[in-house]
Every structure is written in structure tokens, then in C-alpha cells.
Amino acid sequence: MRREVPLLITAIVGLTLIVVYFVPHPPFSDLRDLFSDWFGVIAAFAIYLGILSLLKINVDKVYRKKSGWGFSIVTIMGFLLFVSVGLYEGSDFGEYGTSYYYLYDRIYYPLMATMFAILAFFIGSASYRAFRARNLEATVLLLAAFFVMLGRVPIGYYLTSWLPEGFRMGSLADWIMDYPQTAGQRAVMIGIALGIVSTSLRVILGIERTFLGGE
Amino acid sequence: MGFFERLLKIDRRIIFTLIGIAIALPLFFNVSMFVETTPVVKGVYEVVESLPEGSKVLVSFDYDPGSMPELQPMAESFFRHCFSRNLKVIIMGLWPQGPLQANWALDVILNEPDIKAKNLRYGVNYVNLGYTAGNEVVILRMGSNIHAAFPADYYGTPLDDLPIMKGIRNFNNIDFVYNLSAGYPGTMEWVQFAADRFHAVLGAGNTAVQAPLMYPYANTGQLVGILGGMKGAAEYEVLADRPARGVRYMFSQGIAHAVVIFFVILGNVAYFATG
């Protein structure tokens, strides 16, 4: 029963959502709304599950003095600080001038911005070490990157503004983005979509059962 | 070891330092650069221009502070454009941090003299519905009933008590949906559920990393347009004739791109010179 009931729920919900795509009328549309509401409740509970998981892993790491346990203390303290301040301030927690707003503005924002900004340095370093014209494919990729990177910023315009419209760096970058790039993306997206359809059908029909866990 | 061998083994801290200088130094100079506008950005701008006064625009903030440098200028210029055209703005977020990002953008725009003079009122001219857990399923639920997905706004006020929400039930009552996205859930989910399923008119602002993934949707018309990265924000500001942060940061981004290109060329010269 522990496996059959979840499989049955998955099959009923999955098949109903497929049917409602083609027949968006009652009773199927009502069922879609009902399942969506249930999903919202489950998603909200998943947040608590995430919190418990975060605390369990980090408390365990500190307790056992595993490598990097000091960072876990920072994580736990940060979590407790944000949650307690947020709960204390109630529904106005995000308003300008509140303590939560201060924490968000002075701690969370700079930390997140720093994480993202580090990318710029790694891109610079990687472009120097790895972006080599080793063969034809790599050369094509390199040339595309060259034109798009310069064409997407005003410097590209200044370098080629003397050329007629359509031959400037910006136009070339637009062409690369609109045609070869889009064609490549489309192929990848179609491949992913087919994979999703096949996996979804396997899950709905009960062939794929790894999501149930266990053996 | 020859010059080119040494060049190939250059300490990466030197590259980091040069990149840091290339990005940070131009920020101290107020250099106005020419920004070319592209059709994908014009697509979003023209739809907003075509909306009559009082039209309802839904803006979904699906990003966090990590993507602020790129997406916040887009949010600000979009708000400015909407408010200057007397459109009604409904804000929401599929990311928990989204509604707070929206409040930051509102703080900036509502304090600009021309917008302030309009005396815009919360709940009448704009509203923040906050965040609801559920990712794309929230969009699916909004397709039949927005009030079911968001029973109350960010501050706990029931939606039925907000004048701006009167007569709004689902996407049929929304004139334009604009999504600011830095990943999942984001533009792809809005295309799949709001645009394809419920025929919402959809535009998007994405990080530069994400924007190329969305081009197929712009080509098919599922997206009316895309603002890609800080350049997209700068283009929108130019189109709206209100150059702001996006345009100002273009100098820094331009220099940074040029330095990366310089490194690519240098790396290849050293690579071929050493055989």
C-alpha cells in the first residue's frame, strides 16, 4: 500500500492534468483548480521541510565538528536572526525602516550581490585560459562570442559606426542571436521537452518509480 | 621559459585584479554612451505604449538581490513607463524575495518628481500581492482565479477590498504581463502557462545569461519582446527617453567586455606562439 497509493495519486493527478489541457471545462477544470490548491499547500509545507533539513544538516555538522562547521554556525545564526526578526515584525516585515528591511539591505543583499559578482572574475579568467581556437568548432564559437560581446555594448557601435547599417557589430550580434543561436536553443529545448514528455509518461504510468524512494 | 609560456601561466589573481579595475573604475565616471535599440526590446516598449490609460499590467518579480544590477534598472524603467502612462500595476512574485525587490523599485520611482506629482495611491494605482509558494502551479491557478492564488496582498489586505483588483478574475482581465526573471520559476514557466495556456500577452526582462534561452519564444511571438541584461535595461531607458542607471552602467560593462575580449585574443596569441 505504501507504494500503490502514491502511484495511484500520481496517475490520477497526471492524467487529469493532461485531459484538462485539451478539455478545459468542468469537471476537469474544477479538478485542476483543486489539485493546484493542494499543490500550493504541499509547496508551503515543503518550505518547512527545507528549514528542518537545513537545520538538521548544519546542527549535525557542528555537533560532529565536521570540516567547515564554523560556516554552519553562521548559517544557523543567520537563519534564526532573519526568522525571529521577521516573525517579530509581522506582516510589515518588508517595509522600509523595519529591522528586517535593514538586515535584508545590509546583509542579505550585499552577500547575494557578491556571490553573483564573483562570476565576472571567473569569466575573465576562464576566457583567458579556455577560449582557444583549437579546431573549427571552437573557432566558430570564439568568433560568435567576440561579435556578440562587443556588439552588445556601445564600444561595438563606436568601433563600427562608420560601416553601413546592417554591417555594424550590433547588427551582426543581433543576427547571431536571432538565427544561429535561436536555432541551437530551439534544438536543445525540443530535445528537453521530448525527454520531459517521456519521463512524465513513465511516472504517470508507474513505470518510473524512483521518486518513491526506497529500493 | 619564453615570454609566451610565461604569459600562458599568468597568475589568475592578475586577471582578477584587471577585471575588477575594468568594472569598478568606469563606475566613477559619468560617461554617456550611445545605446543602440533592438527589435526585441522595442517589442515590450511598443506594447506598453499601445495600452490605453487605466489598463492593468501584471508584473512578476522572479529574482533575488543577486540579479539586482541587471534586473532592478529594468523594473524601475518599466514602473516609470507604466506610471507615466497612467497604467495600473499589479505586482507579485514567484520568488520569496521578489515582492521586496518590487518595493525597492517602487521606492525609487514613486519619489521621482513627475511620478510623485501624480499622487498615486496604493490599492488604486498599484498593488503588491506578495509571494505565493507553488512555482508554475501558481500561474496555472491564476489562469482560473487570481484571488485563489493570492487571497490577500503583501500586507494582508483581502484582494476584494482593493479597488485596483475589482473586476480582475484571471488573465483575461489583465492587459499585459511582464516578467522579470533570473531563473526558475521564471519566464519559461510564464510562457508555458500564462501565454500558451491562457493567451496572456507576455513580455520579459531577463539576466544576460538567461536571455538567449528565451529568444525562440520571442521569434514565435509567445513573448512580445525581451530585455536582456543591463543592455536591455539601457535600451528601454533610451526608448522611454529617460536614461538612468542602465545607460550609466553601460560604460562599465563596455570596458569589462573589451577587457575580456582582450584576454581572449591574448590567450590565443600565446597559445599559437607556443605551438
Coordinates of C-alpha atoms in Angstrom, one line a residue:
Chain A
M1 CA 0.0 0.0 0.0
R2 CA 2.9 2.4 0.7
R3 CA 3.8 2.3 -2.9
E4 CA 0.5 1.6 -4.6
V5 CA -1.4 4.7 -3.1
P6 CA 1.3 7.2 -4.2
L7 CA 1.4 5.7 -7.6
L8 CA -2.4 5.9 -7.9
I9 CA -2.5 9.5 -6.8
T10 CA 0.3 10.3 -9.3
A11 CA -1.6 8.6 -12.1
I12 CA -4.9 10.3 -11.3
V13 CA -3.5 13.8 -11.0
G14 CA -1.2 13.4 -14.0
L15 CA -3.9 12.0 -16.3
T16 CA -6.4 14.7 -15.2
L17 CA -4.0 17.5 -15.9
I18 CA -3.3 16.0 -19.4
V19 CA -7.1 15.8 -20.1
V20 CA -7.8 19.3 -18.8
Y21 CA -5.3 20.7 -21.2
F22 CA -7.5 19.5 -24.1
V23 CA -10.9 19.8 -22.3
P24 CA -10.6 23.0 -20.1
H25 CA -14.2 22.7 -18.8
P26 CA -15.9 21.3 -15.7
P27 CA -15.5 18.9 -14.1
F28 CA -11.8 18.7 -15.3
S29 CA -11.1 22.4 -14.8
D30 CA -12.5 22.2 -11.3
L31 CA -10.2 19.3 -10.6
R32 CA -7.3 21.2 -12.0
D33 CA -8.1 24.1 -9.6
L34 CA -8.4 21.6 -6.7
F35 CA -5.1 19.9 -7.5
S36 CA -3.4 23.3 -7.8
D37 CA -4.7 24.4 -4.4
W38 CA -3.4 21.1 -2.9
F39 CA -0.1 21.7 -4.6
G40 CA 0.1 25.1 -3.0
V41 CA -0.4 23.6 0.4
I42 CA 2.2 20.9 -0.2
A43 CA 4.6 23.5 -1.6
A44 CA 4.1 25.6 1.6
F45 CA 4.9 22.6 3.7
A46 CA 7.9 21.9 1.6
I47 CA 9.3 25.2 2.9
Y48 CA 9.1 23.9 6.5
L49 CA 10.7 20.6 5.3
G50 CA 13.5 22.7 3.8
I51 CA 14.0 24.6 7.0
L52 CA 14.2 21.3 9.0
S53 CA 16.6 19.8 6.6
L54 CA 18.8 22.9 6.7
L55 CA 18.9 22.9 10.5
K56 CA 19.4 19.1 10.8
I57 CA 22.3 19.1 8.4
N58 CA 24.0 22.1 9.9
V59 CA 23.4 21.3 13.6
D60 CA 24.8 17.8 12.9
K61 CA 27.8 19.3 11.2
V62 CA 28.5 21.5 14.2
Y63 CA 27.8 18.7 16.7
R64 CA 30.3 16.3 14.9
K65 CA 32.8 19.1 14.2
K66 CA 32.9 18.2 10.6
S67 CA 35.0 20.2 8.1
G68 CA 33.7 23.7 7.8
W69 CA 31.5 23.5 10.9
G70 CA 32.2 27.2 11.6
F71 CA 30.2 28.1 8.4
S72 CA 27.3 26.0 9.7
I73 CA 27.2 28.1 12.9
V74 CA 27.0 31.3 10.7
T75 CA 24.2 29.6 8.6
I76 CA 22.2 28.7 11.8
M77 CA 22.7 32.1 13.4
G78 CA 21.7 33.9 10.2
F79 CA 18.6 31.7 9.8
L80 CA 17.5 32.3 13.4
L81 CA 18.2 36.0 13.1
F82 CA 16.1 36.6 10.0
V83 CA 13.3 34.3 11.1
S84 CA 13.0 35.9 14.6
V85 CA 13.1 39.4 13.3
G86 CA 10.6 38.6 10.5
L87 CA 8.2 37.0 12.9
Y88 CA 8.5 39.8 15.4
E89 CA 7.7 42.4 12.8
G90 CA 4.7 40.6 11.4
S91 CA 3.2 41.3 8.0
D92 CA 5.0 44.7 7.8
F93 CA 8.4 43.0 8.0
G94 CA 9.5 44.1 4.5
E95 CA 8.6 47.8 4.9
Y96 CA 11.2 50.5 4.6
G97 CA 12.7 51.3 8.0
T98 CA 11.9 48.0 9.7
S99 CA 14.7 45.9 11.2
Y100 CA 14.1 43.1 8.7
Y101 CA 14.5 45.6 5.9
Y102 CA 17.7 46.7 7.4
L103 CA 19.0 43.2 7.6
Y104 CA 17.9 42.5 4.1
D105 CA 19.5 45.6 2.8
R106 CA 22.8 45.5 4.7
I107 CA 23.4 41.7 4.9
Y108 CA 21.4 39.6 2.5
Y109 CA 21.7 42.0 -0.5
P110 CA 25.5 42.5 -0.3
L111 CA 26.1 38.8 0.2
M112 CA 24.0 37.8 -2.7
A113 CA 25.4 40.5 -4.9
T114 CA 28.9 39.4 -4.0
M115 CA 28.2 35.8 -5.0
F116 CA 26.9 36.8 -8.4
A117 CA 29.6 39.4 -9.0
I118 CA 32.3 36.8 -8.5
L119 CA 31.2 35.3 -11.8
A120 CA 32.7 38.3 -13.7
F121 CA 36.2 37.4 -12.4
F122 CA 35.8 33.7 -13.2
I123 CA 34.5 34.5 -16.7
G124 CA 37.6 36.8 -17.3
S125 CA 40.0 34.1 -16.1
A126 CA 38.2 31.3 -18.0
S127 CA 38.1 33.3 -21.2
Y128 CA 41.9 33.7 -21.0
R129 CA 42.6 30.0 -20.2
A130 CA 39.9 28.0 -22.1
F131 CA 38.6 30.1 -25.0
R132 CA 41.1 28.8 -27.6
A133 CA 40.7 28.4 -31.4
R134 CA 41.8 24.7 -31.2
N135 CA 39.6 23.5 -34.0
L136 CA 36.9 24.7 -36.4
E137 CA 34.0 24.4 -33.9
A138 CA 35.9 26.2 -31.2
T139 CA 36.9 28.9 -33.7
V140 CA 33.2 29.4 -34.7
L141 CA 32.2 29.6 -31.1
L142 CA 35.0 32.1 -30.3
L143 CA 34.1 34.3 -33.2
A144 CA 30.4 34.3 -32.2
A145 CA 31.4 35.3 -28.7
F146 CA 33.6 38.0 -30.0
F147 CA 30.9 39.6 -32.1
V148 CA 28.1 39.2 -29.5
M149 CA 30.2 40.5 -26.6
L150 CA 31.3 43.6 -28.5
G151 CA 28.0 44.0 -30.4
R152 CA 26.0 44.1 -27.1
V153 CA 27.9 47.1 -25.7
P154 CA 28.3 50.6 -27.0
I155 CA 32.0 50.0 -27.7
G156 CA 31.0 47.7 -30.6
Y157 CA 28.9 50.6 -32.1
Y158 CA 31.8 53.1 -31.8
L159 CA 34.2 50.6 -33.4
T160 CA 32.0 50.0 -36.5
S161 CA 29.7 53.1 -36.7
W162 CA 31.5 54.1 -39.9
L163 CA 30.1 50.9 -41.6
P164 CA 26.7 50.9 -43.4
E165 CA 23.7 49.8 -41.3
G166 CA 23.5 46.1 -41.2
F167 CA 27.2 45.5 -41.2
R168 CA 27.9 47.0 -37.8
M169 CA 28.9 45.0 -34.8
G170 CA 25.4 45.4 -33.3
S171 CA 23.7 44.1 -36.4
L172 CA 26.0 41.1 -36.5
A173 CA 25.3 40.4 -32.9
D174 CA 21.6 40.6 -33.4
W175 CA 21.8 38.3 -36.4
I176 CA 23.8 35.7 -34.4
M177 CA 21.2 35.9 -31.6
D178 CA 18.2 35.8 -33.9
Y179 CA 19.3 32.9 -36.1
P180 CA 22.2 30.5 -35.3
Q181 CA 21.7 31.0 -31.5
T182 CA 18.0 30.6 -31.6
A183 CA 18.2 27.6 -33.9
G184 CA 20.6 25.9 -31.4
Q185 CA 18.4 26.8 -28.4
R186 CA 15.3 25.5 -30.2
A187 CA 17.0 22.2 -30.8
V188 CA 18.0 21.9 -27.2
M189 CA 14.5 22.9 -26.0
I190 CA 12.8 20.4 -28.3
G191 CA 15.1 17.7 -27.0
I192 CA 14.5 18.6 -23.4
A193 CA 10.7 18.7 -24.0
L194 CA 10.7 15.3 -25.5
G195 CA 12.6 14.0 -22.6
I196 CA 10.2 15.6 -20.1
V197 CA 7.2 14.1 -22.0
S198 CA 8.7 10.6 -21.9
T199 CA 9.7 10.8 -18.3
S200 CA 6.3 12.2 -17.3
L201 CA 4.5 9.4 -19.0
R202 CA 6.8 6.9 -17.3
V203 CA 6.0 8.5 -13.9
I204 CA 2.2 8.7 -14.6
L205 CA 2.0 5.1 -15.8
G206 CA 4.0 3.9 -12.8
I207 CA 7.0 2.6 -14.9
E208 CA 9.4 5.1 -13.3
R209 CA 9.2 4.7 -9.5
T210 CA 12.5 6.2 -8.2
F211 CA 10.6 9.2 -6.9
L212 CA 9.0 7.0 -4.3
G213 CA 12.4 6.4 -2.8
G214 CA 13.5 3.1 -1.2
E215 CA 14.6 0.2 -3.4
Chain B
M1 CA 60.7 29.8 -20.2
G2 CA 59.9 32.2 -23.0
F3 CA 57.6 35.2 -22.9
F4 CA 54.6 33.4 -24.3
E5 CA 55.0 30.4 -22.0
R6 CA 55.1 32.8 -19.0
L7 CA 52.0 34.6 -20.5
L8 CA 50.1 31.3 -20.6
K9 CA 50.9 30.6 -17.0
I10 CA 50.0 34.1 -15.8
D11 CA 48.7 34.2 -12.2
R12 CA 44.9 34.4 -12.2
R13 CA 45.0 37.0 -9.5
I14 CA 46.4 39.4 -12.0
I15 CA 43.5 38.7 -14.3
F16 CA 41.1 39.1 -11.4
T17 CA 42.6 42.5 -10.5
L18 CA 42.4 43.8 -14.1
I19 CA 38.8 42.6 -14.4
G20 CA 38.0 44.3 -11.0
I21 CA 39.6 47.6 -12.2
A22 CA 37.8 47.4 -15.6
I23 CA 34.4 47.1 -13.9
A24 CA 34.8 49.3 -10.9
L25 CA 36.8 52.3 -12.3
P26 CA 34.3 53.3 -15.0
L27 CA 31.6 53.5 -12.4
F28 CA 33.2 56.6 -11.0
F29 CA 32.9 58.4 -14.4
N30 CA 29.6 59.7 -15.7
V31 CA 30.2 58.9 -19.4
S32 CA 27.1 59.0 -21.6
M33 CA 27.3 56.4 -24.3
F34 CA 25.2 55.8 -27.4
V35 CA 22.9 52.8 -26.9
E36 CA 21.5 51.1 -30.0
T37 CA 18.0 49.8 -29.5
T38 CA 17.0 46.3 -30.8
P39 CA 13.7 45.0 -32.0
V40 CA 13.2 42.6 -29.1
V41 CA 13.3 45.4 -26.6
K42 CA 11.1 47.6 -28.8
G43 CA 8.5 44.8 -28.7
V44 CA 8.0 45.3 -25.0
Y45 CA 8.1 49.1 -25.2
E46 CA 5.6 49.3 -28.0
V47 CA 3.1 47.1 -26.3
V48 CA 3.2 49.3 -23.2
E49 CA 2.9 52.4 -25.4
S50 CA -0.2 50.9 -27.1
L51 CA -2.1 50.3 -23.9
P52 CA -4.8 52.8 -23.1
E53 CA -4.9 54.7 -19.8
G54 CA -6.1 52.6 -16.9
S55 CA -5.0 49.3 -18.4
K56 CA -4.0 46.6 -16.0
V57 CA -0.4 45.4 -16.1
L58 CA 0.8 42.4 -14.0
V59 CA 4.5 42.4 -13.1
S60 CA 6.0 39.3 -11.7
F61 CA 9.3 39.7 -9.8
D62 CA 11.1 36.4 -10.0
Y63 CA 14.6 37.2 -8.8
D64 CA 16.6 38.0 -5.8
P65 CA 19.3 40.6 -4.9
G66 CA 22.0 38.5 -6.8
S67 CA 20.5 39.7 -10.1
M68 CA 19.7 43.2 -9.0
P69 CA 22.3 45.0 -11.0
E70 CA 20.7 43.7 -14.2
L71 CA 17.0 43.4 -13.3
Q72 CA 16.4 46.3 -11.0
P73 CA 17.1 49.0 -13.6
M74 CA 14.6 47.1 -15.8
A75 CA 12.0 47.1 -13.0
E76 CA 12.5 50.8 -12.4
S77 CA 12.3 51.9 -16.0
F78 CA 9.2 49.7 -16.5
F79 CA 7.4 51.2 -13.5
R80 CA 8.3 54.7 -14.6
H81 CA 6.9 54.0 -18.1
C82 CA 3.7 52.4 -16.7
F83 CA 3.0 55.2 -14.2
S84 CA 3.8 57.9 -16.6
R85 CA 1.2 56.4 -19.0
N86 CA -1.4 56.1 -16.1
L87 CA -1.5 52.3 -16.2
K88 CA -2.4 50.3 -13.2
V89 CA 0.3 48.0 -11.9
I90 CA -0.3 44.7 -10.1
I91 CA 2.9 43.2 -8.6
M92 CA 3.6 39.7 -7.5
G93 CA 6.5 37.3 -7.0
L94 CA 7.1 33.6 -7.6
W95 CA 10.4 34.1 -5.7
P96 CA 10.1 34.9 -2.0
Q97 CA 12.4 37.9 -2.4
G98 CA 10.6 39.3 -5.4
P99 CA 7.9 41.4 -3.7
L100 CA 10.7 43.1 -1.6
Q101 CA 12.6 43.9 -4.8
A102 CA 9.5 45.4 -6.2
N103 CA 9.1 47.6 -3.1
W104 CA 12.7 48.8 -3.6
A105 CA 11.9 49.8 -7.2
L106 CA 8.7 51.5 -6.2
D107 CA 10.5 53.5 -3.5
V108 CA 12.8 54.9 -6.3
I109 CA 10.1 55.6 -8.9
L110 CA 7.3 56.9 -6.6
N111 CA 9.8 59.6 -5.3
E112 CA 10.6 60.9 -8.8
P113 CA 9.1 64.4 -9.1
D114 CA 6.9 63.8 -12.1
I115 CA 5.6 60.5 -10.8
K116 CA 5.1 61.9 -7.3
A117 CA 3.0 64.7 -8.8
K118 CA 0.5 62.1 -10.0
N119 CA -0.3 61.3 -6.3
L120 CA -0.5 57.6 -7.0
R121 CA -2.3 55.6 -4.3
Y122 CA -1.6 52.0 -3.1
G123 CA -4.5 49.8 -3.8
V124 CA -5.8 52.1 -6.5
N125 CA -3.0 52.7 -8.9
Y126 CA -0.7 49.9 -7.8
V127 CA -0.7 46.9 -5.5
N128 CA 1.8 44.3 -4.3
L129 CA 0.2 40.9 -4.0
G130 CA 3.4 39.4 -2.4
Y131 CA 4.7 35.8 -2.8
T132 CA 2.8 32.6 -3.0
A133 CA 4.6 29.2 -2.9
G134 CA 4.0 26.8 -5.8
N135 CA 6.1 28.0 -8.7
E136 CA 4.4 27.4 -12.1
V137 CA 1.3 26.0 -10.4
V138 CA 0.6 29.5 -9.0
I139 CA 0.5 30.7 -12.6
L140 CA -1.9 27.8 -13.5
R141 CA -4.1 28.8 -10.6
M142 CA -4.1 32.4 -11.6
G143 CA -5.4 31.3 -15.0
S144 CA -8.7 30.4 -13.5
N145 CA -8.8 32.7 -10.4
I146 CA -6.1 35.2 -9.2
H147 CA -8.0 35.6 -5.9
A148 CA -7.5 31.9 -5.2
A149 CA -3.7 32.1 -5.8
F150 CA -3.4 35.4 -3.8
P151 CA -6.3 35.7 -1.3
A152 CA -4.6 38.8 0.3
D153 CA -2.0 41.3 -0.7
Y154 CA 1.6 41.7 0.7
Y155 CA 0.2 43.5 3.8
G156 CA -2.7 41.0 4.5
T157 CA -5.5 43.1 2.9
P158 CA -8.1 40.9 1.2
L159 CA -8.0 41.4 -2.5
D160 CA -11.7 42.1 -2.6
D161 CA -11.0 45.2 -0.5
L162 CA -8.6 46.7 -3.0
P163 CA -10.2 48.9 -5.7
I164 CA -7.5 48.0 -8.3
M165 CA -8.5 44.3 -8.1
K166 CA -12.2 45.0 -8.8
G167 CA -13.2 43.1 -11.9
I168 CA -10.0 41.1 -12.1
R169 CA -10.5 37.4 -12.0
N170 CA -7.9 35.9 -14.3
F171 CA -5.5 36.6 -17.2
N172 CA -8.5 37.7 -19.4
N173 CA -8.7 40.8 -17.3
I174 CA -5.0 41.6 -17.5
D175 CA -3.9 43.6 -20.5
F176 CA -0.2 42.9 -20.3
V177 CA 2.0 40.6 -18.2
Y178 CA 5.7 41.5 -17.6
N179 CA 8.0 39.0 -16.0
L180 CA 11.4 39.9 -14.5
S181 CA 13.3 36.6 -14.2
A182 CA 16.6 35.3 -13.1
G183 CA 15.9 31.5 -13.4
Y184 CA 13.4 29.0 -12.2
P185 CA 10.5 29.7 -11.8
G186 CA 10.6 32.5 -14.4
T187 CA 10.0 33.4 -18.0
M188 CA 9.9 29.9 -19.4
E189 CA 7.1 29.0 -16.9
W190 CA 5.2 32.2 -17.7
V191 CA 5.4 31.4 -21.4
Q192 CA 4.3 27.8 -20.9
F193 CA 1.3 28.6 -18.6
A194 CA 0.3 32.2 -18.9
A195 CA 1.0 32.8 -22.6
D196 CA 0.4 29.4 -24.2
R197 CA -2.4 28.1 -21.9
F198 CA -4.3 31.3 -21.1
H199 CA -3.2 33.5 -24.0
A200 CA -1.8 36.3 -21.9
V201 CA 0.2 39.0 -23.7
L202 CA 3.7 38.5 -22.2
G203 CA 7.0 40.4 -22.2
A204 CA 10.1 39.6 -20.2
G205 CA 13.2 41.1 -18.7
N206 CA 16.0 38.5 -18.1
T207 CA 19.5 38.4 -16.9
A208 CA 22.0 38.3 -19.8
V209 CA 22.8 34.7 -19.1
Q210 CA 19.1 33.7 -19.3
A211 CA 18.0 35.9 -22.2
P212 CA 19.4 33.7 -25.1
L213 CA 17.2 30.8 -23.9
M214 CA 14.2 33.0 -24.4
Y215 CA 14.9 34.1 -28.0
P216 CA 13.0 31.2 -29.6
Y217 CA 9.8 32.4 -27.7
A218 CA 10.3 35.9 -29.0
N219 CA 10.7 34.6 -32.6
T220 CA 7.4 32.7 -32.3
G221 CA 5.5 35.6 -30.8
Q222 CA 4.9 33.8 -27.5
L223 CA 6.9 36.7 -26.0
V224 CA 6.3 40.2 -27.4
G225 CA 9.8 41.1 -26.5
I226 CA 12.8 40.6 -24.2
L227 CA 15.0 42.9 -22.2
G228 CA 18.3 41.0 -22.0
G229 CA 20.7 42.0 -19.2
M230 CA 21.8 45.5 -18.4
K231 CA 21.9 46.4 -22.1
G232 CA 18.2 45.6 -22.3
A233 CA 17.5 47.9 -19.4
A234 CA 19.6 50.6 -21.1
E235 CA 17.7 50.2 -24.3
Y236 CA 14.4 50.5 -22.6
E237 CA 15.5 53.7 -20.8
V238 CA 16.6 55.1 -24.2
L239 CA 13.3 54.2 -25.8
A240 CA 11.4 55.8 -22.9
D241 CA 13.7 58.9 -23.3
R242 CA 14.6 58.6 -19.6
P243 CA 18.3 57.5 -19.4
A244 CA 19.0 56.2 -15.9
R245 CA 21.1 53.5 -14.2
G246 CA 21.1 51.1 -17.2
V247 CA 22.6 53.7 -19.5
R248 CA 25.0 54.9 -16.9
Y249 CA 26.4 51.4 -16.3
M250 CA 26.9 50.7 -20.0
F251 CA 30.3 52.3 -19.9
S252 CA 31.5 49.9 -17.2
Q253 CA 30.0 46.9 -18.9
G254 CA 31.6 48.0 -22.2
I255 CA 35.0 48.3 -20.7
A256 CA 34.6 44.9 -19.0
H257 CA 33.6 43.2 -22.2
A258 CA 36.5 44.8 -24.0
V259 CA 39.0 43.6 -21.3
V260 CA 37.5 40.0 -21.6
I261 CA 37.9 40.2 -25.4
F262 CA 41.5 41.4 -24.9
F263 CA 42.2 38.4 -22.7
V264 CA 40.7 36.0 -25.3
I265 CA 42.9 37.4 -28.0
L266 CA 46.0 37.5 -25.7
G267 CA 45.4 33.9 -24.7
N268 CA 45.1 32.7 -28.3
V269 CA 48.2 34.6 -29.4
A270 CA 50.2 33.0 -26.6
Y271 CA 48.6 29.6 -27.4
F272 CA 49.6 29.7 -31.1
A273 CA 53.0 31.2 -30.4
T274 CA 54.0 28.4 -28.1
G275 CA 52.7 25.8 -30.7

